[in-house]
CSV table of C-alpha atoms and ligand atoms in Angstrom, one decimal:
chain,number,residue,atom,x,y,z
E,1,MET,CA,53.6,-12.7,122.5
E,2,GLY,CA,50.8,-10.3,121.7
E,3,ASN,CA,50.9,-7.4,119.3
E,4,PRO,CA,54.0,-5.4,120.0
E,5,MET,CA,52.6,-2.3,118.4
E,6,THR,CA,49.7,-2.1,120.9
E,7,ALA,CA,51.4,-3.6,124.0
E,8,GLU,CA,52.9,-0.8,126.1
E,9,ALA,CA,55.3,-2.9,128.1
E,10,HIS,CA,57.3,-5.7,126.6
E,11,SER,CA,58.9,-8.5,128.6
E,12,ASP,CA,62.6,-9.0,128.4
E,13,HIS,CA,62.0,-11.9,126.0
E,14,GLU,CA,59.8,-9.8,123.8
E,15,ARG,CA,62.4,-7.0,123.7
E,16,GLU,CA,65.0,-9.5,122.7
E,17,VAL,CA,62.8,-10.9,119.9
E,18,LEU,CA,61.8,-7.5,118.6
E,19,ALA,CA,65.3,-5.9,118.8
E,20,PRO,CA,66.3,-6.9,115.3
E,21,LEU,CA,63.0,-5.6,113.9
E,22,THR,CA,63.1,-2.1,115.4
E,23,GLY,CA,63.3,-0.4,111.9
E,24,SER,CA,60.2,-2.2,110.7
E,25,GLN,CA,58.4,-1.4,114.0
E,26,ALA,CA,59.3,2.3,113.8
E,27,TYR,CA,58.2,2.5,110.2
E,28,MET,CA,54.9,0.8,110.9
E,29,HIS,CA,54.2,3.2,113.8
E,30,ARG,CA,54.6,6.2,111.4
E,31,ALA,CA,52.8,4.5,108.5
E,32,ARG,CA,49.7,3.7,110.6
E,33,GLY,CA,49.2,7.5,110.9
E,34,VAL,CA,48.9,8.0,107.1
E,35,ILE,CA,48.2,4.7,105.5
E,36,ALA,CA,45.2,2.5,106.4
E,37,ARG,CA,46.6,-0.1,108.8
E,38,GLY,CA,50.1,1.0,107.7
E,39,VAL,CA,50.0,-1.4,104.7
E,40,ALA,CA,49.0,-1.2,101.0
E,41,SER,CA,47.0,-4.5,101.1
E,42,ALA,CA,45.3,-5.3,104.4
E,43,PHE,CA,46.3,-9.0,104.3
E,44,ARG,CA,49.9,-7.8,105.0
E,45,ALA,CA,48.9,-6.3,108.3
E,46,ALA,CA,48.5,-9.7,109.9
E,47,SER,CA,52.2,-10.5,110.0
E,48,ARG,CA,53.6,-10.9,113.6
E,49,PRO,CA,55.5,-9.8,115.6
E,50,THR,CA,55.4,-6.9,113.1
E,51,PRO,CA,54.7,-6.5,109.5
E,52,LEU,CA,58.1,-6.4,107.8
E,53,VAL,CA,59.4,-3.4,105.9
E,54,LEU,CA,61.6,-4.5,103.1
E,55,ASP,CA,64.6,-3.0,101.5
E,56,ARG,CA,65.2,-5.5,98.6
E,57,ALA,CA,64.5,-8.9,97.3
E,58,SER,CA,66.5,-11.4,95.2
E,59,GLY,CA,66.0,-15.0,94.4
E,60,SER,CA,64.5,-16.8,97.4
E,61,ARG,CA,65.6,-14.0,99.8
E,62,LEU,CA,64.2,-10.8,101.2
E,63,ILE,CA,66.3,-8.2,103.1
E,64,ASP,CA,64.4,-5.9,105.5
E,65,ILE,CA,65.3,-2.3,106.4
E,66,ASP,CA,67.0,-3.6,109.5
E,67,GLY,CA,69.3,-5.7,107.3
E,68,ASN,CA,67.8,-9.0,108.3
E,69,SER,CA,67.7,-11.7,105.6
E,70,PHE,CA,64.7,-14.0,105.2
E,71,ILE,CA,64.0,-17.1,103.1
E,72,ASP,CA,60.7,-16.1,101.5
E,73,TYR,CA,57.7,-18.4,101.1
E,74,VAL,CA,55.2,-15.6,100.7
E,75,GLY,CA,56.4,-15.2,97.1
E,76,ALA,CA,54.8,-11.7,96.8
E,77,TYR,CA,51.5,-13.6,97.3
E,78,GLY,CA,52.1,-15.8,94.3
E,79,PRO,CA,53.8,-13.9,91.5
E,80,ALA,CA,57.4,-14.8,92.3
E,81,LEU,CA,57.4,-18.2,90.4
E,82,LEU,CA,61.0,-17.8,89.3
E,83,GLY,CA,62.0,-16.1,92.5
E,84,HIS,CA,62.5,-12.3,93.0
E,85,ASN,CA,64.1,-10.2,90.3
E,86,ALA,CA,64.7,-13.2,88.0
E,87,ALA,CA,67.3,-12.2,85.4
E,88,PRO,CA,65.4,-13.0,82.2
E,89,ILE,CA,62.4,-11.0,83.3
E,90,LEU,CA,64.4,-8.0,84.5
E,91,ARG,CA,66.4,-8.0,81.2
E,92,SER,CA,63.2,-8.0,79.2
E,93,VAL,CA,61.6,-5.3,81.2
E,94,LEU,CA,64.7,-3.0,81.2
E,95,GLU,CA,65.1,-3.4,77.4
E,96,GLN,CA,61.4,-2.5,77.0
E,97,ALA,CA,61.6,0.4,79.3
E,98,GLU,CA,64.2,2.0,77.1
E,99,ARG,CA,61.8,1.8,74.1
E,100,GLY,CA,58.7,2.9,76.0
E,101,THR,CA,56.5,1.8,78.8
E,102,LEU,CA,53.0,2.8,77.8
E,103,PHE,CA,51.9,3.7,74.3
E,104,GLY,CA,48.1,4.1,74.0
E,105,ALA,CA,48.5,2.1,70.9
E,106,GLN,CA,49.3,-1.5,69.9
E,107,HIS,CA,52.8,-2.9,70.1
E,108,ARG,CA,54.3,-6.2,68.9
E,109,GLY,CA,54.6,-7.7,72.4
E,110,GLU,CA,50.8,-7.9,72.8
E,111,LEU,CA,50.4,-10.2,69.8
E,112,GLU,CA,53.4,-12.2,70.7
E,113,LEU,CA,52.0,-12.7,74.2
E,114,ALA,CA,48.5,-13.5,72.9
E,115,GLU,CA,49.7,-16.1,70.5
E,116,ARG,CA,52.0,-17.8,73.0
E,117,LEU,CA,49.2,-18.0,75.6
E,118,VAL,CA,46.8,-19.5,73.0
E,119,GLU,CA,49.5,-22.1,72.2
E,120,MET,CA,50.1,-23.0,75.8
E,121,VAL,CA,46.7,-23.0,77.5
E,122,PRO,CA,44.3,-25.8,76.4
E,123,SER,CA,41.0,-23.7,76.4
E,124,ALA,CA,42.5,-20.4,75.1
E,125,GLU,CA,41.5,-19.3,71.6
E,126,MET,CA,41.4,-15.5,72.2
E,127,VAL,CA,42.6,-13.2,75.0
E,128,ALA,CA,41.8,-9.9,76.7
E,129,PHE,CA,44.3,-7.8,78.8
E,130,ALA,CA,44.1,-6.5,82.3
E,131,ASN,CA,46.5,-5.6,85.1
E,132,THR,CA,45.5,-7.4,88.2
E,133,GLY,CA,43.6,-10.5,89.1
E,134,SER,CA,40.6,-8.6,90.4
E,135,GLU,CA,40.3,-6.6,87.3
E,136,ALA,CA,40.6,-9.7,85.1
E,137,VAL,CA,37.9,-11.5,87.1
E,138,HIS,CA,35.7,-8.4,86.6
E,139,THR,CA,36.4,-8.6,82.8
E,140,ALA,CA,35.6,-12.4,82.7
E,141,LEU,CA,32.3,-11.9,84.6
E,142,ARG,CA,31.3,-9.0,82.3
E,143,ILE,CA,32.1,-11.2,79.2
E,144,ALA,CA,30.1,-14.1,80.7
E,145,LYS,CA,27.1,-11.8,81.4
E,146,ALA,CA,27.2,-10.2,78.0
E,147,ALA,CA,27.6,-13.6,76.2
E,148,THR,CA,24.6,-15.1,78.0
E,149,GLY,CA,22.4,-12.1,78.5
E,150,ARG,CA,22.1,-13.2,82.1
E,151,GLN,CA,23.1,-11.6,85.4
E,152,ARG,CA,23.6,-14.1,88.2
E,153,ILE,CA,26.8,-15.9,89.1
E,154,ILE,CA,27.6,-18.8,91.3
E,155,LYS,CA,30.7,-18.6,93.5
E,156,PHE,CA,32.1,-21.2,95.9
E,157,GLU,CA,32.6,-20.8,99.7
E,158,GLY,CA,36.2,-19.9,100.5
E,159,HIS,CA,37.3,-19.4,96.9
E,160,TYR,CA,39.0,-16.0,96.5
E,161,HIS,CA,38.6,-14.0,93.3
E,162,GLY,CA,39.9,-10.6,94.3
E,163,TRP,CA,38.3,-7.5,95.9
E,164,ILE,CA,35.6,-6.5,93.4
E,165,ASP,CA,32.1,-6.4,94.9
E,166,PRO,CA,30.4,-9.4,93.2
E,167,VAL,CA,33.0,-11.9,94.6
E,168,TYR,CA,34.4,-10.3,97.7
E,169,LEU,CA,32.2,-12.4,100.0
E,170,SER,CA,32.2,-15.9,101.5
E,171,LEU,CA,35.9,-15.5,101.7
E,172,PRO,CA,38.7,-17.9,102.8
E,173,GLY,CA,38.8,-18.0,106.6
E,174,GLN,CA,35.1,-17.2,107.0
E,175,PRO,CA,33.0,-19.9,108.6
E,176,PRO,CA,31.0,-22.0,106.1
E,177,ALA,CA,27.4,-20.9,105.7
E,178,GLY,CA,26.2,-24.2,104.5
E,179,GLY,CA,23.7,-22.6,102.2
E,180,PRO,CA,23.3,-20.4,99.1
E,181,LEU,CA,23.5,-17.1,101.0
E,182,PRO,CA,26.6,-15.1,100.6
E,183,ARG,CA,28.5,-13.9,103.7
E,184,PRO,CA,29.7,-10.3,103.7
E,185,ALA,CA,33.4,-9.9,104.1
E,186,SER,CA,32.9,-7.6,107.1
E,187,PRO,CA,29.8,-6.4,109.0
E,188,LEU,CA,30.2,-3.0,107.2
E,189,GLU,CA,30.3,-4.4,103.7
E,190,ALA,CA,27.2,-4.6,101.7
E,191,LEU,CA,26.4,-7.7,99.8
E,192,PRO,CA,25.4,-7.5,96.2
E,193,PRO,CA,21.7,-7.9,95.6
E,194,ALA,CA,20.7,-11.5,96.5
E,195,SER,CA,19.6,-11.9,93.0
E,196,ASP,CA,23.2,-11.5,91.7
E,197,VAL,CA,25.3,-14.1,93.6
E,198,ILE,CA,24.6,-17.6,94.8
E,199,VAL,CA,27.2,-19.3,97.0
E,200,ALA,CA,27.7,-23.1,96.7
E,201,ARG,CA,30.0,-25.7,98.4
E,202,TRP,CA,32.8,-26.8,96.1
E,203,ASN,CA,33.4,-30.5,95.4
E,204,ASP,CA,29.8,-31.2,96.2
E,205,SER,CA,27.6,-31.7,93.1
E,206,ASP,CA,24.4,-31.6,95.2
E,207,SER,CA,25.2,-28.2,96.5
E,208,LEU,CA,25.8,-27.0,92.9
E,209,LEU,CA,22.5,-28.5,91.7
E,210,ALA,CA,20.7,-26.8,94.5
E,211,ALA,CA,22.3,-23.5,93.6
E,212,ILE,CA,21.3,-23.8,90.0
E,213,ASP,CA,17.8,-24.7,91.1
E,214,ALA,CA,17.7,-21.6,93.3
E,215,GLY,CA,18.6,-19.3,90.5
E,216,THR,CA,17.4,-19.2,87.0
E,217,SER,CA,19.3,-17.0,84.6
E,218,ILE,CA,22.8,-17.9,85.7
E,219,ALA,CA,25.5,-16.4,83.6
E,220,ALA,CA,28.6,-17.9,85.1
E,221,ILE,CA,30.1,-20.4,87.6
E,222,ILE,CA,33.5,-19.1,88.8
E,223,MET,CA,35.9,-21.3,90.7
E,224,GLU,CA,39.5,-21.9,91.6
E,225,PRO,CA,39.9,-25.3,89.9
E,226,ILE,CA,42.3,-26.2,92.6
E,227,PRO,CA,41.2,-24.1,95.6
E,228,CYS,CA,44.6,-22.8,96.7
E,229,ASN,CA,42.9,-20.1,98.9
E,230,ALA,CA,40.6,-22.6,100.5
E,231,GLY,CA,42.8,-25.5,101.5
E,232,THR,CA,44.9,-26.5,98.4
E,233,PHE,CA,43.3,-29.9,97.6
E,234,MET,CA,42.3,-31.6,94.4
E,235,PRO,CA,38.7,-31.9,93.0
E,236,GLU,CA,37.1,-35.3,93.6
E,237,PRO,CA,37.4,-37.5,90.5
E,238,GLY,CA,34.6,-36.6,88.1
E,239,TYR,CA,33.5,-33.5,90.0
E,240,LEU,CA,34.9,-30.9,87.5
E,241,GLN,CA,33.5,-32.9,84.6
E,242,SER,CA,30.1,-32.9,86.2
E,243,VAL,CA,30.3,-29.1,86.6
E,244,ARG,CA,31.4,-28.8,82.9
E,245,ASP,CA,28.4,-31.0,81.9
E,246,LEU,CA,26.0,-28.8,84.0
E,247,CYS,CA,27.3,-25.7,82.4
E,248,ASP,CA,26.9,-27.1,78.9
E,249,ARG,CA,23.3,-28.3,79.8
E,250,HIS,CA,22.3,-24.9,81.1
E,251,GLY,CA,24.3,-22.7,78.8
E,252,ILE,CA,26.3,-21.3,81.7
E,253,VAL,CA,29.8,-19.9,81.2
E,254,LEU,CA,32.4,-21.8,83.2
E,255,ILE,CA,35.2,-19.6,84.5
E,256,PHE,CA,38.4,-21.0,86.0
E,257,ASP,CA,40.2,-18.5,88.1
E,258,GLU,CA,43.8,-19.6,87.5
E,259,VAL,CA,45.3,-16.5,89.1
E,260,ILE,CA,47.4,-18.7,91.4
E,261,THR,CA,47.6,-22.0,89.4
E,262,GLY,CA,48.2,-20.5,86.0
E,263,PHE,CA,51.8,-21.1,84.8
E,264,ARG,CA,52.6,-22.1,88.4
E,265,LEU,CA,51.4,-25.7,88.2
E,266,ALA,CA,52.0,-26.4,84.5
E,267,PRO,CA,52.6,-24.5,81.3
E,268,GLY,CA,48.9,-24.8,80.6
E,269,GLY,CA,47.7,-24.2,84.2
E,270,ALA,CA,45.6,-26.4,86.4
E,271,GLN,CA,43.3,-27.2,83.4
E,272,GLU,CA,46.2,-29.0,81.7
E,273,ILE,CA,46.6,-31.2,84.8
E,274,LEU,CA,42.9,-31.7,85.5
E,275,GLY,CA,41.8,-32.4,81.9
E,276,VAL,CA,38.6,-30.4,82.1
E,277,THR,CA,38.6,-27.0,80.3
E,278,PRO,CA,36.6,-23.9,81.1
E,279,ASP,CA,35.1,-21.4,78.7
E,280,LEU,CA,37.0,-18.5,80.3
E,281,THR,CA,40.2,-18.5,82.3
E,282,VAL,CA,41.7,-15.7,84.4
E,283,PHE,CA,45.5,-15.4,84.7
E,284,ALA,CA,47.4,-12.9,86.9
E,285,LYS,CA,50.2,-13.2,89.5
E,286,ALA,CA,52.9,-15.6,88.0
E,287,ILE,CA,52.2,-14.5,84.4
E,288,GLY,CA,53.6,-11.0,85.3
E,289,GLY,CA,56.8,-12.3,86.8
E,290,GLY,CA,56.5,-9.6,89.5
E,291,PHE,CA,54.9,-6.9,87.3
E,292,PRO,CA,51.2,-6.0,87.1
E,293,MET,CA,49.8,-8.1,84.3
E,294,ALA,CA,46.6,-10.1,84.0
E,295,MET,CA,44.8,-11.8,81.1
E,296,VAL,CA,41.5,-13.4,80.4
E,297,ALA,CA,41.6,-16.3,77.9
E,298,GLY,CA,38.6,-17.9,76.3
E,299,ARG,CA,36.9,-19.8,73.7
E,300,LYS,CA,35.9,-17.8,70.6
E,301,PRO,CA,32.2,-18.3,70.8
E,302,VAL,CA,32.2,-16.7,74.3
E,303,MET,CA,34.8,-14.1,73.5
E,304,SER,CA,33.0,-13.1,70.3
E,305,VAL,CA,30.7,-10.8,72.3
E,306,ALA,CA,33.7,-8.6,72.7
E,307,ALA,CA,35.4,-9.4,69.4
E,308,GLU,CA,32.5,-8.8,67.1
E,309,GLY,CA,29.7,-8.0,69.5
E,310,PRO,CA,28.8,-4.8,71.3
E,311,LEU,CA,30.9,-5.4,74.5
E,312,GLN,CA,33.9,-3.1,74.7
E,313,LEU,CA,36.9,-4.1,76.8
E,314,VAL,CA,38.8,-0.9,77.8
E,315,GLY,CA,41.6,0.2,80.1
E,316,THR,CA,44.4,2.8,79.9
E,317,TYR,CA,47.0,0.3,81.2
E,318,ASN,CA,45.7,-2.8,79.3
E,319,GLY,CA,48.6,-4.2,77.4
E,320,ASN,CA,51.1,-1.9,79.0
E,321,ALA,CA,54.5,-2.6,77.5
E,322,ILE,CA,56.3,-3.4,80.8
E,323,GLY,CA,53.8,-6.0,82.0
E,324,VAL,CA,53.7,-7.5,78.5
E,325,ALA,CA,57.5,-7.6,78.3
E,326,ALA,CA,57.6,-9.4,81.7
E,327,ALA,CA,54.9,-11.9,80.7
E,328,ASN,CA,56.7,-12.6,77.4
E,329,ALA,CA,59.9,-13.3,79.2
E,330,LEU,CA,58.2,-15.5,81.7
E,331,LEU,CA,56.5,-17.6,79.0
E,332,ALA,CA,59.7,-17.8,77.0
E,333,GLU,CA,61.5,-19.1,80.1
E,334,ILE,CA,58.7,-21.7,80.7
E,335,ARG,CA,59.0,-22.9,77.1
E,336,GLU,CA,62.7,-23.1,77.3
E,337,ARG,CA,62.9,-24.9,80.5
E,338,GLY,CA,59.9,-27.1,79.8
E,339,SER,CA,59.0,-29.9,82.2
E,340,GLU,CA,62.4,-29.6,84.0
E,341,LEU,CA,61.2,-26.3,85.6
E,342,TYR,CA,58.1,-28.0,87.0
E,343,GLN,CA,60.0,-31.1,88.1
E,344,GLN,CA,62.4,-28.9,90.0
E,345,LEU,CA,59.6,-26.9,91.7
E,346,ASP,CA,57.8,-30.1,92.6
E,347,HIS,CA,60.9,-31.7,93.9
E,348,VAL,CA,61.9,-28.8,96.2
E,349,ALA,CA,58.3,-28.3,97.4
E,350,ALA,CA,57.9,-32.0,98.1
E,351,ARG,CA,61.1,-32.0,100.1
E,352,LEU,CA,59.9,-29.0,102.1
E,353,ALA,CA,56.4,-30.5,102.7
E,354,GLY,CA,58.0,-33.8,103.7
E,355,ALA,CA,60.4,-32.1,106.1
E,356,LEU,CA,57.6,-30.0,107.8
E,357,THR,CA,55.4,-33.1,108.1
E,358,ASP,CA,58.1,-35.3,109.6
E,359,LEU,CA,59.2,-32.6,112.1
E,360,ALA,CA,55.6,-32.0,113.2
E,361,ALA,CA,55.0,-35.8,113.6
E,362,ALA,CA,58.2,-36.0,115.7
E,363,ALA,CA,57.0,-33.2,117.9
E,364,GLY,CA,53.6,-34.9,118.3
E,365,CYS,CA,51.8,-32.0,116.5
E,366,PRO,CA,48.7,-32.7,114.4
E,367,LEU,CA,50.0,-30.7,111.5
E,368,ALA,CA,49.2,-31.7,107.9
E,369,VAL,CA,50.8,-30.1,104.8
E,370,ASN,CA,48.7,-30.2,101.6
E,371,GLN,CA,51.1,-29.8,98.7
E,372,ILE,CA,50.2,-29.5,95.1
E,373,GLY,CA,53.2,-28.6,92.9
E,374,SER,CA,54.8,-25.5,94.4
E,375,VAL,CA,51.8,-24.5,96.6
E,376,LEU,CA,51.7,-25.7,100.2
E,377,GLN,CA,49.0,-25.2,102.8
E,378,LEU,CA,49.7,-26.0,106.5
E,379,LEU,CA,46.7,-27.2,108.4
E,380,TRP,CA,46.6,-27.8,112.2
E,381,ASP,CA,44.4,-30.7,113.3
E,382,PRO,CA,42.3,-31.0,110.2
E,383,SER,CA,39.8,-33.8,109.7
E,384,LEU,CA,41.9,-35.3,106.9
E,385,PRO,CA,41.5,-35.7,104.1
E,386,VAL,CA,40.3,-32.3,103.2
E,387,ARG,CA,37.8,-32.5,100.4
E,388,THR,CA,35.4,-29.6,101.2
E,389,TYR,CA,35.7,-26.1,102.5
E,390,ASP,CA,34.0,-27.3,105.7
E,391,ASP,CA,36.9,-29.6,106.3
E,392,PHE,CA,39.4,-26.8,105.7
E,393,ALA,CA,37.5,-24.4,108.0
E,394,ARG,CA,37.7,-26.9,110.8
E,395,ALA,CA,41.4,-26.6,111.1
E,396,ASP,CA,42.6,-24.2,113.8
E,397,PRO,CA,44.3,-21.2,112.3
E,398,ARG,CA,45.9,-20.0,115.5
E,399,PRO,CA,48.8,-22.5,115.9
E,400,VAL,CA,49.8,-21.9,112.2
E,401,GLU,CA,49.8,-18.1,112.9
E,402,ASP,CA,52.0,-18.7,115.9
E,403,LEU,CA,54.3,-20.8,113.8
E,404,ALA,CA,54.6,-18.0,111.2
E,405,GLU,CA,55.5,-15.6,114.0
E,406,GLN,CA,58.2,-17.9,115.4
E,407,LEU,CA,59.5,-18.5,111.9
E,408,LEU,CA,59.7,-14.8,111.1
E,409,THR,CA,62.0,-14.2,114.1
E,410,ARG,CA,64.2,-17.1,112.8
E,411,GLY,CA,64.6,-15.6,109.3
E,412,ILE,CA,61.8,-17.5,107.5
E,413,TYR,CA,59.0,-15.3,106.0
E,414,THR,CA,55.6,-17.0,105.6
E,415,ARG,CA,52.0,-16.0,105.6
E,416,PRO,CA,50.2,-16.4,109.0
E,417,ARG,CA,47.4,-18.4,107.2
E,418,GLY,CA,49.9,-21.0,106.2
E,419,LEU,CA,49.8,-20.7,102.4
E,420,TRP,CA,53.4,-21.1,101.2
E,421,TYR,CA,54.8,-20.8,97.7
E,422,VAL,CA,58.1,-22.4,96.6
E,423,SER,CA,59.9,-20.7,93.7
E,424,ALA,CA,62.4,-21.9,91.2
E,425,ALA,CA,65.0,-19.9,93.2
E,426,HIS,CA,64.6,-22.0,96.3
E,427,SER,CA,67.4,-24.5,96.8
E,428,LEU,CA,67.6,-27.6,98.8
E,429,ASP,CA,69.9,-25.7,101.2
E,430,ASP,CA,67.1,-23.2,101.7
E,431,ILE,CA,64.8,-26.1,102.6
E,432,ASP,CA,67.4,-27.5,105.1
E,433,VAL,CA,67.7,-24.0,106.8
E,434,THR,CA,63.9,-23.7,106.8
E,435,ALA,CA,63.5,-27.2,108.4
E,436,ALA,CA,66.0,-26.3,111.2
E,437,ALA,CA,64.0,-23.1,112.0
E,438,PHE,CA,60.7,-25.0,111.8
E,439,GLU,CA,61.9,-27.5,114.3
E,440,GLN,CA,62.7,-24.7,116.8
E,441,ALA,CA,59.4,-22.9,116.0
E,442,LEU,CA,57.5,-26.1,116.6
E,443,HIS,CA,59.3,-26.5,119.9
E,444,GLU,CA,58.0,-23.0,121.0
E,445,VAL,CA,54.5,-23.4,119.7
E,446,ALA,CA,53.7,-27.1,120.5
E,447,PRO,CA,53.2,-26.7,124.3
E,448,SER,CA,50.4,-24.1,123.8
E,449,TRP,CA,48.4,-26.2,121.3
E,450,ASN,CA,49.2,-29.9,121.8
X,1,PMP,N1,42.0,-14.8,92.2
X,1,PMP,C1,42.8,-15.6,93.0
X,1,PMP,C2,42.6,-17.1,93.0
X,1,PMP,C3,43.7,-14.9,93.9
X,1,PMP,O1,44.4,-15.7,94.7
X,1,PMP,C4,43.8,-13.5,93.8
X,1,PMP,C5,44.7,-12.8,94.7
X,1,PMP,N2,45.2,-13.4,95.9
X,1,PMP,C6,42.9,-12.8,93.0
X,1,PMP,C7,42.1,-13.5,92.2
X,1,PMP,C8,43.0,-11.3,92.9
X,1,PMP,O2,44.2,-10.9,92.3
X,1,PMP,P1,44.7,-9.4,92.6
X,1,PMP,O3,45.1,-9.4,94.0
X,1,PMP,O4,45.9,-9.3,91.6
X,1,PMP,O5,43.6,-8.5,92.3
């Protein structure tokens, strides 16, 4: 279809497709004059035929300013684990707001949250507060550097850890470099000094060994323990244990970035499922139930540099009462619903993945759906099974982007890069409606790509 905001003339078909989205289009036109790309986070600008402008959200549904209703699989980029505006979270936040939102002092919710998290997460003995995933990653790296007295970190190709300089490189979607050199996110962005970051290939012990050889003085290895941003697939049996052993041997702090997987895959995060525990874990997204909230959890010997040592962890909004109230409500809900919550998420997500896979096969499309719990990644023509970032990078993103566009015009909101989240608010009826739209979308897209 082409980008409607840049195309001067639209065909009759384009006009028909865009007619229901005229409010969003007009908004974006104005917003581009005063907001970079018209959006608050650049990833959102990729949505076709136009970035949506929303009026409200509830459960599994979004309503845009034109009054269109969408079944939502973007899930606010991960936080909407219980669905949008989940009642227990809203209740807790509204009650808290009446008593105060930000104190500049301690409040009971902080300790309640810290103790709950320590109870639930296998490797957590002590916590620190932050507000977003990026900030919490920054905090974890700073703790690791202070605890080891070293500077260098190892990051993996395609793993995403937020927008801070030391990790905003070799990002998902960039071609693999196949070596220890970081790739800048864009030609204009400076890389950290080569001495600071080494990039390795995940699920590949040799690559990690080479990275460790290449750099003495490594403070931390940071990874998504299940790389949801880089293909959504499991570690090879024994791989994580080999990383754990390497870290122990070399005195390196192992950081699991569980910003996506934390509380989404299990009450104790991916580490509960995988049986290998890190020294530090980063949580954000789901833990805040839709409010800004992030945490770093760690073992006492590593955290002691901040608890008893000279490192000071600071921040005006750290432990803000609203984010804490939301997190406490989320964790209470998880404890109350127990395994039933995760079984439901798995069941609905598996039904969705199965439906998409079957429809693609029936249409003769080489589409695979990697599903782990409530996280799905659509891949077009991958060299299955995906076990490295190179495999993931071989998939063609364009047909999946086209599918997202076709789905959007049929009332299904997904990310163009094919990373879908199911929430506890999605029903099997939602899945049936989605499947019907997906069949039509495939029908439109298949002739161009098959
Ligand atoms: N880590 C991971 C694994 C993420 O997916 C993200 C965000 N997509 C972040 C860190 C950064 O979180 P935030 O956007 O809240 O800064």
